[in-house]
PDB file of C-alpha atoms and ligand atoms in Angstrom:
ATOM      1  CA  MET A   1       0.206   0.011   0.263  1.00 55.00           C
ATOM      2  CA  ALA A   2       1.265   3.316  -0.920  1.00 64.00           C
ATOM      3  CA  PRO A   3       1.933   5.528   2.153  1.00 71.00           C
ATOM      4  CA  ARG A   4      -0.198   7.784   3.576  1.00 83.00           C
ATOM      5  CA  ARG A   5      -0.399  11.029   4.918  1.00 92.00           C
ATOM      6  CA  PRO A   6      -1.579  10.625   8.490  1.00 97.00           C
ATOM      7  CA  ILE A   7      -4.109  12.782  10.171  1.00 98.00           C
ATOM      8  CA  VAL A   8      -5.685  12.502  13.139  1.00 98.00           C
ATOM      9  CA  VAL A   9      -9.125  14.209  14.181  1.00 98.00           C
ATOM     10  CA  ALA A  10     -10.224  14.972  18.112  1.00 98.00           C
ATOM     11  CA  SER A  11     -12.386  16.727  19.659  1.00 97.00           C
ATOM     12  CA  LYS A  12     -11.433  20.860  20.541  1.00 95.00           C
ATOM     13  CA  ASN A  13     -10.033  19.748  24.225  1.00 95.00           C
ATOM     14  CA  GLY A  14      -7.689  17.350  22.378  1.00 97.00           C
ATOM     15  CA  ALA A  15      -6.049  19.911  20.223  1.00 97.00           C
ATOM     16  CA  THR A  16      -3.049  20.150  23.182  1.00 97.00           C
ATOM     17  CA  ALA A  17      -2.457  16.714  22.622  1.00 98.00           C
ATOM     18  CA  LEU A  18      -2.310  16.485  18.401  1.00 98.00           C
ATOM     19  CA  PRO A  19       1.403  17.642  18.101  1.00 98.00           C
ATOM     20  CA  ALA A  20       2.499  15.030  20.411  1.00 98.00           C
ATOM     21  CA  ALA A  21       0.116  12.226  18.751  1.00 98.00           C
ATOM     22  CA  MET A  22       1.262  13.659  15.026  1.00 98.00           C
ATOM     23  CA  GLU A  23       4.681  13.369  16.153  1.00 98.00           C
ATOM     24  CA  ILE A  24       4.477   9.628  16.294  1.00 98.00           C
ATOM     25  CA  LEU A  25       2.543   9.670  13.090  1.00 98.00           C
ATOM     26  CA  ARG A  26       5.095  11.494  11.228  1.00 97.00           C
ATOM     27  CA  ARG A  27       8.072   8.726  12.598  1.00 97.00           C
ATOM     28  CA  GLY A  28       5.936   5.783  11.244  1.00 97.00           C
ATOM     29  CA  GLY A  29       4.240   4.932  14.384  1.00 98.00           C
ATOM     30  CA  THR A  30       1.036   3.143  14.230  1.00 98.00           C
ATOM     31  CA  ALA A  31      -2.143   5.014  14.779  1.00 98.00           C
ATOM     32  CA  LEU A  32      -3.239   2.971  17.847  1.00 98.00           C
ATOM     33  CA  ASP A  33      -0.218   3.986  19.594  1.00 98.00           C
ATOM     34  CA  ALA A  34      -1.052   7.785  18.334  1.00 98.00           C
ATOM     35  CA  VAL A  35      -4.923   7.740  20.083  1.00 98.00           C
ATOM     36  CA  GLU A  36      -3.611   6.422  23.334  1.00 98.00           C
ATOM     37  CA  ALA A  37      -0.629   9.030  23.794  1.00 98.00           C
ATOM     38  CA  ALA A  38      -2.862  11.847  23.278  1.00 98.00           C
ATOM     39  CA  ALA A  39      -5.492  10.510  25.315  1.00 98.00           C
ATOM     40  CA  ARG A  40      -2.308  10.173  28.123  1.00 98.00           C
ATOM     41  CA  ILE A  41      -2.037  13.770  27.759  1.00 97.00           C
ATOM     42  CA  VAL A  42      -4.992  14.692  28.332  1.00 97.00           C
ATOM     43  CA  GLU A  43      -5.852  12.433  31.086  1.00 97.00           C
ATOM     44  CA  ALA A  44      -2.955  14.183  33.021  1.00 96.00           C
ATOM     45  CA  ASP A  45      -4.340  17.465  32.559  1.00 92.00           C
ATOM     46  CA  PRO A  46      -5.386  18.700  35.414  1.00 90.00           C
ATOM     47  CA  ALA A  47      -7.077  21.837  33.542  1.00 89.00           C
ATOM     48  CA  ASP A  48      -9.277  19.711  31.934  1.00 87.00           C
ATOM     49  CA  THR A  49     -12.407  19.081  33.744  1.00 82.00           C
ATOM     50  CA  SER A  50     -13.607  16.288  32.027  1.00 85.00           C
ATOM     51  CA  VAL A  51     -10.899  13.611  31.629  1.00 92.00           C
ATOM     52  CA  GLY A  52      -8.339  12.529  34.146  1.00 91.00           C
ATOM     53  CA  ARG A  53      -7.148  14.023  36.865  1.00 92.00           C
ATOM     54  CA  GLY A  54      -8.630  16.870  37.356  1.00 90.00           C
ATOM     55  CA  GLY A  55     -12.307  15.628  35.736  1.00 93.00           C
ATOM     56  CA  TRP A  56     -15.621  15.795  37.419  1.00 95.00           C
ATOM     57  CA  PRO A  57     -16.252  14.040  40.363  1.00 96.00           C
ATOM     58  CA  ASN A  58     -19.746  11.592  41.134  1.00 97.00           C
ATOM     59  CA  ILE A  59     -21.857  12.874  43.652  1.00 97.00           C
ATOM     60  CA  LEU A  60     -20.433  11.654  46.256  1.00 98.00           C
ATOM     61  CA  GLY A  61     -17.109  13.426  45.213  1.00 97.00           C
ATOM     62  CA  THR A  62     -15.258  10.656  43.990  1.00 97.00           C
ATOM     63  CA  VAL A  63     -13.852  10.791  40.145  1.00 97.00           C
ATOM     64  CA  GLU A  64     -15.014   7.684  38.365  1.00 97.00           C
ATOM     65  CA  VAL A  65     -13.338   7.563  34.755  1.00 97.00           C
ATOM     66  CA  ASP A  66     -14.107   5.596  31.749  1.00 98.00           C
ATOM     67  CA  ALA A  67     -12.087   4.870  28.526  1.00 98.00           C
ATOM     68  CA  SER A  68     -12.288   3.131  25.317  1.00 98.00           C
ATOM     69  CA  ILE A  69      -9.657   2.473  22.410  1.00 98.00           C
ATOM     70  CA  MET A  70     -10.567   0.301  19.375  1.00 98.00           C
ATOM     71  CA  ASP A  71      -8.183  -1.131  16.345  1.00 98.00           C
ATOM     72  CA  GLY A  72      -9.355  -0.501  12.996  1.00 98.00           C
ATOM     73  CA  ALA A  73      -7.903  -2.707  11.371  1.00 98.00           C
ATOM     74  CA  THR A  74      -8.619  -6.164  14.018  1.00 98.00           C
ATOM     75  CA  ARG A  75     -11.907  -3.935  15.122  1.00 98.00           C
ATOM     76  CA  ARG A  76     -10.213  -5.515  18.145  1.00 98.00           C
ATOM     77  CA  ALA A  77     -11.313  -3.332  21.042  1.00 98.00           C
ATOM     78  CA  GLY A  78     -10.579  -2.926  24.761  1.00 98.00           C
ATOM     79  CA  SER A  79     -12.456  -0.721  27.655  1.00 98.00           C
ATOM     80  CA  VAL A  80     -12.680   0.631  31.043  1.00 98.00           C
ATOM     81  CA  GLY A  81     -15.826   1.810  33.251  1.00 98.00           C
ATOM     82  CA  ALA A  82     -16.339   3.321  36.611  1.00 98.00           C
ATOM     83  CA  VAL A  83     -12.267   3.340  37.600  1.00 98.00           C
ATOM     84  CA  ARG A  84     -11.010   5.088  40.393  1.00 98.00           C
ATOM     85  CA  GLY A  85      -7.952   6.196  41.261  1.00 97.00           C
ATOM     86  CA  TYR A  86      -5.963   5.318  38.194  1.00 98.00           C
ATOM     87  CA  LEU A  87      -4.628   7.970  35.704  1.00 97.00           C
ATOM     88  CA  HIS A  88      -4.664   6.428  32.555  1.00 98.00           C
ATOM     89  CA  PRO A  89      -7.440   4.428  32.108  1.00 98.00           C
ATOM     90  CA  ILE A  90      -6.617   4.651  27.895  1.00 98.00           C
ATOM     91  CA  SER A  91      -3.882   2.562  28.946  1.00 98.00           C
ATOM     92  CA  ILE A  92      -5.964  -0.070  31.282  1.00 98.00           C
ATOM     93  CA  ALA A  93      -8.599  -0.187  28.009  1.00 98.00           C
ATOM     94  CA  ARG A  94      -5.725  -0.967  25.673  1.00 98.00           C
ATOM     95  CA  ALA A  95      -4.199  -3.751  27.945  1.00 98.00           C
ATOM     96  CA  VAL A  96      -7.969  -5.032  28.644  1.00 98.00           C
ATOM     97  CA  MET A  97      -7.761  -5.004  24.820  1.00 98.00           C
ATOM     98  CA  GLU A  98      -4.491  -6.682  24.377  1.00 98.00           C
ATOM     99  CA  ARG A  99      -3.949  -9.124  27.728  1.00 98.00           C
ATOM    100  CA  LEU A 100      -7.520 -10.255  28.080  1.00 98.00           C
ATOM    101  CA  PRO A 101     -10.206 -12.393  25.717  1.00 98.00           C
ATOM    102  CA  HIS A 102     -12.597  -9.457  26.978  1.00 98.00           C
ATOM    103  CA  VAL A 103     -13.401  -6.027  25.868  1.00 98.00           C
ATOM    104  CA  MET A 104     -14.946  -4.104  28.838  1.00 98.00           C
ATOM    105  CA  LEU A 105     -14.036  -4.464  32.528  1.00 98.00           C
ATOM    106  CA  VAL A 106     -15.903  -2.577  35.252  1.00 98.00           C
ATOM    107  CA  GLY A 107     -15.378  -1.109  38.935  1.00 98.00           C
ATOM    108  CA  ASP A 108     -13.895  -3.355  40.982  1.00 98.00           C
ATOM    109  CA  GLY A 109     -12.584  -5.581  38.286  1.00 98.00           C
ATOM    110  CA  ALA A 110     -11.130  -3.207  36.063  1.00 98.00           C
ATOM    111  CA  MET A 111      -9.133  -1.552  39.443  1.00 98.00           C
ATOM    112  CA  ARG A 112      -8.269  -4.655  39.970  1.00 98.00           C
ATOM    113  CA  PHE A 113      -6.464  -5.491  36.619  1.00 98.00           C
ATOM    114  CA  ALA A 114      -5.165  -2.031  36.832  1.00 98.00           C
ATOM    115  CA  ARG A 115      -3.232  -2.920  40.014  1.00 98.00           C
ATOM    116  CA  GLU A 116      -2.427  -6.311  37.753  1.00 98.00           C
ATOM    117  CA  ILE A 117      -0.875  -4.349  35.026  1.00 98.00           C
ATOM    118  CA  GLY A 118       0.945  -1.741  37.719  1.00 98.00           C
ATOM    119  CA  ALA A 119      -0.705   0.764  35.961  1.00 98.00           C
ATOM    120  CA  GLU A 120      -0.156   4.510  37.418  1.00 97.00           C
ATOM    121  CA  ARG A 121      -2.365   5.269  40.660  1.00 97.00           C
ATOM    122  CA  SER A 122      -3.360   9.062  40.969  1.00 96.00           C
ATOM    123  CA  ARG A 123      -5.781  11.197  42.887  1.00 95.00           C
ATOM    124  CA  LEU A 124      -7.738  11.999  40.358  1.00 96.00           C
ATOM    125  CA  LEU A 125     -10.413  15.086  42.202  1.00 95.00           C
ATOM    126  CA  THR A 126      -8.347  18.542  42.222  1.00 95.00           C
ATOM    127  CA  PRO A 127      -8.752  20.972  44.530  1.00 95.00           C
ATOM    128  CA  ARG A 128     -10.667  23.333  41.383  1.00 94.00           C
ATOM    129  CA  THR A 129     -13.154  20.141  41.097  1.00 94.00           C
ATOM    130  CA  ARG A 130     -13.757  19.630  44.562  1.00 96.00           C
ATOM    131  CA  GLY A 131     -14.726  23.223  44.721  1.00 96.00           C
ATOM    132  CA  LEU A 132     -16.851  23.086  42.145  1.00 95.00           C
ATOM    133  CA  TRP A 133     -18.911  19.384  43.427  1.00 96.00           C
ATOM    134  CA  LEU A 134     -18.805  21.919  47.050  1.00 97.00           C
ATOM    135  CA  ASP A 135     -20.946  24.395  45.556  1.00 96.00           C
ATOM    136  CA  PHE A 136     -23.220  22.231  43.523  1.00 95.00           C
ATOM    137  CA  LEU A 137     -24.338  20.484  46.956  1.00 97.00           C
ATOM    138  CA  ARG A 138     -24.538  24.201  48.998  1.00 97.00           C
ATOM    139  CA  GLN A 139     -26.625  24.799  45.400  1.00 95.00           C
ATOM    140  CA  VAL A 140     -29.147  21.684  46.567  1.00 95.00           C
ATOM    141  CA  ARG A 141     -29.004  22.142  50.214  1.00 96.00           C
ATOM    142  CA  GLU A 142     -26.478  18.970  51.119  1.00 96.00           C
ATOM    143  CA  THR A 143     -22.688  18.921  52.421  1.00 97.00           C
ATOM    144  CA  PRO A 144     -20.632  15.884  51.530  1.00 97.00           C
ATOM    145  CA  ARG A 145     -21.618  14.360  54.720  1.00 96.00           C
ATOM    146  CA  SER A 146     -25.384  14.779  54.143  1.00 97.00           C
ATOM    147  CA  VAL A 147     -24.924  13.167  50.616  1.00 96.00           C
ATOM    148  CA  LEU A 148     -23.218  10.367  51.631  1.00 96.00           C
ATOM    149  CA  ARG A 149     -25.754   9.366  54.698  1.00 96.00           C
ATOM    150  CA  ARG A 150     -28.663   9.794  52.182  1.00 96.00           C
ATOM    151  CA  ARG A 151     -30.935   6.474  51.599  1.00 95.00           C
ATOM    152  CA  GLU A 152     -31.919   7.998  48.077  1.00 96.00           C
ATOM    153  CA  LEU A 153     -29.323   9.478  45.998  1.00 96.00           C
ATOM    154  CA  ALA A 154     -31.663   9.624  42.814  1.00 96.00           C
ATOM    155  CA  PRO A 155     -33.201  13.406  43.482  1.00 95.00           C
ATOM    156  CA  VAL A 156     -30.352  14.551  44.072  1.00 95.00           C
ATOM    157  CA  VAL A 157     -28.800  13.539  40.667  1.00 95.00           C
ATOM    158  CA  MET A 158     -31.552  14.532  39.208  1.00 93.00           C
ATOM    159  CA  ARG A 159     -30.942  17.646  39.797  1.00 93.00           C
ATOM    160  CA  THR A 160     -27.400  17.555  37.849  1.00 92.00           C
ATOM    161  CA  VAL A 161     -29.796  17.308  34.690  1.00 87.00           C
ATOM    162  CA  ARG A 162     -29.297  20.671  33.169  1.00 81.00           C
ATOM    163  CA  LEU A 163     -26.102  21.523  34.385  1.00 83.00           C
ATOM    164  CA  GLU A 164     -23.208  22.165  31.990  1.00 74.00           C
ATOM    165  CA  ARG A 165     -20.964  19.342  33.729  1.00 79.00           C
ATOM    166  CA  LYS A 166     -19.897  17.247  30.662  1.00 77.00           C
ATOM    167  CA  GLY A 167     -17.278  16.449  28.483  1.00 84.00           C
ATOM    168  CA  THR A 168     -14.898  14.299  26.914  1.00 95.00           C
ATOM    169  CA  VAL A 169     -11.508  13.960  25.050  1.00 97.00           C
ATOM    170  CA  ASN A 170     -11.972  11.785  21.259  1.00 98.00           C
ATOM    171  CA  PHE A 171      -9.135  11.099  19.055  1.00 98.00           C
ATOM    172  CA  ILE A 172      -9.299   9.331  15.384  1.00 98.00           C
ATOM    173  CA  ALA A 173      -6.258   8.518  13.703  1.00 98.00           C
ATOM    174  CA  ILE A 174      -4.883   7.237   9.989  1.00 98.00           C
ATOM    175  CA  ASP A 175      -1.109   6.120  10.486  1.00 98.00           C
ATOM    176  CA  ARG A 176       0.823   6.117   7.265  1.00 97.00           C
ATOM    177  CA  SER A 177       0.671   2.336   7.027  1.00 97.00           C
ATOM    178  CA  GLY A 178      -3.434   3.366   6.118  1.00 97.00           C
ATOM    179  CA  HIS A 179      -4.437   1.836   9.886  1.00 98.00           C
ATOM    180  CA  MET A 180      -6.810   3.418  11.853  1.00 98.00           C
ATOM    181  CA  ALA A 181      -7.684   3.676  15.604  1.00 98.00           C
ATOM    182  CA  SER A 182      -9.497   5.585  17.870  1.00 98.00           C
ATOM    183  CA  ALA A 183      -9.347   6.565  21.719  1.00 98.00           C
ATOM    184  CA  VAL A 184     -12.057   7.941  23.761  1.00 98.00           C
ATOM    185  CA  SER A 185     -11.438   9.021  27.688  1.00 98.00           C
ATOM    186  CA  THR A 186     -13.911  10.859  30.000  1.00 97.00           C
ATOM    187  CA  SER A 187     -14.747  11.586  33.584  1.00 95.00           C
ATOM    188  CA  GLY A 188     -18.343  11.196  32.729  1.00 95.00           C
ATOM    189  CA  TRP A 189     -21.084  13.115  33.759  1.00 94.00           C
ATOM    190  CA  GLY A 190     -20.361  15.052  36.218  1.00 94.00           C
ATOM    191  CA  TYR A 191     -21.907  14.673  39.376  1.00 96.00           C
ATOM    192  CA  LYS A 192     -23.700  11.468  38.310  1.00 96.00           C
ATOM    193  CA  TYR A 193     -25.110   8.294  40.271  1.00 97.00           C
ATOM    194  CA  PRO A 194     -22.006   6.421  41.575  1.00 97.00           C
ATOM    195  CA  GLY A 195     -21.539   3.620  38.879  1.00 97.00           C
ATOM    196  CA  ARG A 196     -23.240   5.344  35.942  1.00 97.00           C
ATOM    197  CA  LEU A 197     -21.590   4.665  32.591  1.00 98.00           C
ATOM    198  CA  GLY A 198     -21.847   6.850  29.802  1.00 97.00           C
ATOM    199  CA  ASP A 199     -21.315   5.964  26.186  1.00 98.00           C
ATOM    200  CA  SER A 200     -17.366   6.783  26.184  1.00 98.00           C
ATOM    201  CA  PRO A 201     -16.631   2.638  27.038  1.00 98.00           C
ATOM    202  CA  VAL A 202     -19.229   1.749  25.067  1.00 98.00           C
ATOM    203  CA  ILE A 203     -17.899   0.372  22.140  1.00 98.00           C
ATOM    204  CA  GLY A 204     -20.947   1.328  19.455  1.00 98.00           C
ATOM    205  CA  ALA A 205     -21.858   3.867  21.275  1.00 98.00           C
ATOM    206  CA  GLY A 206     -19.298   6.628  22.367  1.00 98.00           C
ATOM    207  CA  ASN A 207     -16.617   5.234  20.298  1.00 98.00           C
ATOM    208  CA  TYR A 208     -16.397   3.027  16.935  1.00 98.00           C
ATOM    209  CA  CYS A 209     -13.538   2.377  14.331  1.00 98.00           C
ATOM    210  CA  ASP A 210     -13.678  -0.212  11.607  1.00 98.00           C
ATOM    211  CA  GLU A 211     -10.716   0.703   8.607  1.00 98.00           C
ATOM    212  CA  ARG A 212     -12.418  -0.146   6.259  1.00 98.00           C
ATOM    213  CA  TYR A 213     -14.591   2.297   6.037  1.00 98.00           C
ATOM    214  CA  GLY A 214     -13.721   4.747   9.220  1.00 98.00           C
ATOM    215  CA  GLY A 215     -14.029   5.798  12.850  1.00 98.00           C
ATOM    216  CA  ALA A 216     -16.524   7.957  14.724  1.00 98.00           C
ATOM    217  CA  CYS A 217     -16.451   9.093  18.577  1.00 98.00           C
ATOM    218  CA  CYS A 218     -18.845  11.206  20.393  1.00 98.00           C
ATOM    219  CA  THR A 219     -19.150  13.804  23.277  1.00 96.00           C
ATOM    220  CA  GLY A 220     -21.978  14.895  25.177  1.00 94.00           C
ATOM    221  CA  PHE A 221     -25.368  13.793  26.661  1.00 94.00           C
ATOM    222  CA  GLY A 222     -23.949   9.637  26.904  1.00 96.00           C
ATOM    223  CA  GLU A 223     -26.993   8.506  27.272  1.00 95.00           C
ATOM    224  CA  LEU A 224     -28.566   9.554  23.770  1.00 95.00           C
ATOM    225  CA  ALA A 225     -25.367   7.907  21.960  1.00 97.00           C
ATOM    226  CA  LEU A 226     -26.037   4.452  24.433  1.00 98.00           C
ATOM    227  CA  ARG A 227     -29.852   4.512  23.314  1.00 97.00           C
ATOM    228  CA  GLY A 228     -29.135   5.401  19.272  1.00 96.00           C
ATOM    229  CA  LEU A 229     -25.899   3.354  19.366  1.00 98.00           C
ATOM    230  CA  THR A 230     -24.319   6.579  17.433  1.00 98.00           C
ATOM    231  CA  ALA A 231     -20.633   5.589  17.128  1.00 98.00           C
ATOM    232  CA  LYS A 232     -21.274   2.199  14.912  1.00 98.00           C
ATOM    233  CA  THR A 233     -24.586   3.876  13.411  1.00 98.00           C
ATOM    234  CA  ALA A 234     -22.275   6.626  11.982  1.00 98.00           C
ATOM    235  CA  VAL A 235     -19.964   4.068  10.576  1.00 98.00           C
ATOM    236  CA  ASP A 236     -22.265   1.807   9.466  1.00 98.00           C
ATOM    237  CA  ARG A 237     -23.369   5.355   7.354  1.00 98.00           C
ATOM    238  CA  LEU A 238     -20.038   5.615   5.778  1.00 98.00           C
ATOM    239  CA  ALA A 239     -20.199   1.828   4.798  1.00 98.00           C
ATOM    240  CA  ALA A 240     -23.152   2.555   2.927  1.00 98.00           C
ATOM    241  CA  GLY A 241     -21.278   5.175   0.863  1.00 98.00           C
ATOM    242  CA  MET A 242     -22.782   8.658   2.716  1.00 98.00           C
ATOM    243  CA  PRO A 243     -19.746  11.237   2.903  1.00 98.00           C
ATOM    244  CA  PRO A 244     -18.527  12.457   6.585  1.00 98.00           C
ATOM    245  CA  GLU A 245     -20.018  15.931   6.628  1.00 98.00           C
ATOM    246  CA  GLU A 246     -23.833  14.115   5.890  1.00 98.00           C
ATOM    247  CA  VAL A 247     -22.973  11.359   8.318  1.00 98.00           C
ATOM    248  CA  ALA A 248     -22.282  13.774  10.994  1.00 98.00           C
ATOM    249  CA  ARG A 249     -25.373  15.953  10.159  1.00 98.00           C
ATOM    250  CA  ALA A 250     -27.424  12.751  10.154  1.00 98.00           C
ATOM    251  CA  ALA A 251     -26.025  11.369  13.730  1.00 98.00           C
ATOM    252  CA  ILE A 252     -27.152  14.458  15.118  1.00 97.00           C
ATOM    253  CA  ARG A 253     -30.521  14.515  13.824  1.00 96.00           C
ATOM    254  CA  ASP A 254     -30.942  10.978  15.385  1.00 96.00           C
ATOM    255  CA  VAL A 255     -30.047  12.043  18.366  1.00 95.00           C
ATOM    256  CA  ASN A 256     -32.461  15.119  18.661  1.00 94.00           C
ATOM    257  CA  GLU A 257     -35.047  12.872  17.764  1.00 94.00           C
ATOM    258  CA  LEU A 258     -35.110  11.373  20.925  1.00 94.00           C
ATOM    259  CA  ASP A 259     -36.968  11.998  23.867  1.00 90.00           C
ATOM    260  CA  ALA A 260     -34.869  13.779  26.286  1.00 87.00           C
ATOM    261  CA  PRO A 261     -34.073  16.841  28.543  1.00 81.00           C
ATOM    262  CA  ARG A 262     -32.598  19.418  27.254  1.00 74.00           C
ATOM    263  CA  PRO A 263     -30.098  20.777  26.893  1.00 71.00           C
ATOM    264  CA  ALA A 264     -29.118  17.272  25.444  1.00 86.00           C
ATOM    265  CA  ALA A 265     -25.957  18.077  24.027  1.00 91.00           C
ATOM    266  CA  MET A 266     -23.965  15.920  21.250  1.00 94.00           C
ATOM    267  CA  ASN A 267     -21.284  16.167  19.114  1.00 96.00           C
ATOM    268  CA  ILE A 268     -19.841  14.024  16.637  1.00 98.00           C
ATOM    269  CA  VAL A 269     -16.693  13.733  14.895  1.00 98.00           C
ATOM    270  CA  VAL A 270     -16.214  11.199  12.249  1.00 98.00           C
ATOM    271  CA  LEU A 271     -12.892  10.548  10.204  1.00 98.00           C
ATOM    272  CA  ALA A 272     -13.573   8.620   6.645  1.00 98.00           C
ATOM    273  CA  ARG A 273     -11.191   6.010   5.811  1.00 97.00           C
ATOM    274  CA  ASP A 274      -9.806   8.181   3.015  1.00 97.00           C
ATOM    275  CA  GLY A 275      -8.857  11.014   5.401  1.00 97.00           C
ATOM    276  CA  GLY A 276     -11.922  13.270   4.835  1.00 98.00           C
ATOM    277  CA  TYR A 277     -13.371  14.216   8.450  1.00 98.00           C
ATOM    278  CA  ALA A 278     -16.661  16.197   9.415  1.00 98.00           C
ATOM    279  CA  SER A 279     -18.220  17.304  12.627  1.00 98.00           C
ATOM    280  CA  ALA A 280     -21.418  17.979  13.821  1.00 97.00           C
ATOM    281  CA  THR A 281     -23.406  19.254  16.783  1.00 95.00           C
ATOM    282  CA  ASN A 282     -27.188  20.326  18.476  1.00 92.00           C
ATOM    283  CA  ARG A 283     -25.680  23.006  20.476  1.00 85.00           C
ATOM    284  CA  ARG A 284     -26.264  26.807  19.491  1.00 78.00           C
ATOM    285  CA  TYR A 285     -24.059  29.192  21.416  1.00 72.00           C
ATOM    286  CA  THR A 286     -25.101  32.852  21.966  1.00 66.00           C
ATOM    287  CA  THR A 287     -22.108  34.046  23.005  1.00 68.00           C
ATOM    288  CA  LEU A 288     -18.578  34.175  20.986  1.00 63.00           C
ATOM    289  CA  GLU A 289     -16.376  32.734  24.338  1.00 59.00           C
ATOM    290  CA  LYS A 290     -19.251  29.787  24.151  1.00 67.00           C
ATOM    291  CA  ARG A 291     -19.148  29.298  20.250  1.00 69.00           C
ATOM    292  CA  GLU A 292     -15.293  28.877  20.932  1.00 66.00           C
ATOM    293  CA  ARG A 293     -16.481  25.453  22.602  1.00 68.00           C
ATOM    294  CA  ARG A 294     -18.324  23.995  19.487  1.00 85.00           C
ATOM    295  CA  ARG A 295     -15.067  23.469  17.795  1.00 95.00           C
ATOM    296  CA  PHE A 296     -13.066  20.460  16.956  1.00 97.00           C
ATOM    297  CA  SER A 297      -9.326  19.705  15.900  1.00 98.00           C
ATOM    298  CA  VAL A 298      -7.451  18.394  13.404  1.00 98.00           C
ATOM    299  CA  MET A 299      -3.907  17.922  12.162  1.00 98.00           C
ATOM    300  CA  THR A 300      -2.597  16.358   9.324  1.00 97.00           C
ATOM    301  CA  SER A 301       1.276  15.635   8.801  1.00 95.00           C
ATOM    302  CA  ASP A 302       1.972  18.890   6.830  1.00 95.00           C
ATOM    303  CA  MET A 303       0.363  20.676   9.287  1.00 96.00           C
ATOM    304  CA  SER A 304       2.599  22.578  12.198  1.00 95.00           C
ATOM    305  CA  GLU A 305      -0.391  22.803  14.622  1.00 97.00           C
ATOM    306  CA  PRO A 306      -3.810  21.737  14.665  1.00 98.00           C
ATOM    307  CA  LEU A 307      -6.747  23.203  12.951  1.00 97.00           C
ATOM    308  CA  LEU A 308      -9.786  24.127  14.907  1.00 97.00           C
ATOM    309  CA  LEU A 309     -12.573  24.585  13.108  1.00 96.00           C
ATOM    310  CA  ASP A 310     -16.308  24.940  13.492  1.00 95.00           C
ATOM    311  CA  ARG A 311     -18.818  21.808  14.382  1.00 95.00           C
ATOM    312  CA  THR A 312     -21.777  22.122  12.110  1.00 95.00           C
ATOM    313  CA  LEU A 313     -25.136  23.105  13.685  1.00 94.00           C
ATOM    314  CA  VAL A 314     -27.827  20.691  13.502  1.00 94.00           C
ATOM    315  CA  ARG A 315     -30.985  21.497  15.163  1.00 87.00           C
TER     316      ARG A 315
HETATM  317  N1  LIG B   1     -20.341  11.721  26.712  1.00 68.27           N
HETATM  318  C1  LIG B   1     -20.121  11.643  28.076  1.00 68.27           C
HETATM  319  C2  LIG B   1     -20.612  10.275  29.055  1.00 68.27           C
HETATM  320  O1  LIG B   1     -21.928  10.688  28.963  1.00 68.27           O
HETATM  321  C3  LIG B   1     -19.823  13.403  28.412  1.00 68.27           C
HETATM  322  C4  LIG B   1     -19.267  14.515  27.437  1.00 68.27           C
HETATM  323  O2  LIG B   1     -18.875  13.460  26.728  1.00 68.27           O
HETATM  324  O3  LIG B   1     -19.468  15.217  28.150  1.00 68.27           O
HETATM  325  O4  LIG B   1     -19.839  10.173  29.440  1.00 68.27           O
END
């Protein structure tokens, strides 16, 4: 196969990690290594409140992270969910894919496996995210102690539905050999019910990659992508010959038809096997500053820095 021009497409918060991912691809590294390395950078960044260290805690103040990785060449996949105290869930997910006959581990089992492979431990809650969690508890007239003692957490979690406390990082790459891989990492829904999993660790919902056609990854209200198997549906549409821009729009149109409490934000990035890409969202922003958040990022091997582009708005 003739050498291909490497490319990585990411959610906006992935832009900081794109030069490192591209460096791996320029040197002839694999798409799988590039997306894992990129996700690790965002996971370790305490300034990103939606992924890894510095991520949103659950309603009890514990950060529980989810991640998934998929090899587009073999369609092997690995994922972990509800992992506490480990810095790089993406690497645990990759180890699930490579060292176990399984695809997905959650909770205690995932943490046991993380220990077994010597994964790096870390305190994920930062003073900033702890402070924001305390602010939220104050708003709903709770304290860390009262919420811990509650028999029913559901009424408090219901108060989080309209909060802007989400976020995830997405990466999809094509390497010089034309192989593809995708990675997704998140702390999930801020102040979620303990044990809640969103779309990010579920292969087919928040992440799917099949290099015969392409890859797709989501961020946003994960329950919607779970209900619509949004990432797999997008790749099925690529397989049917739909161009990436239409695939991204169709994905958001599907989500918009689901009955859900608004705002039910959903964003998707799509990368086709020929390097064509697109991204769409259903989030309308009124201020310029917030509009920034509606972007996604892309980097090809001939760029010196990542490009930030507007996602197509689909209402
Ligand atoms: N999709 C993630 C989740 O539901 C959160 C997000 O991307 O905003 O866990």
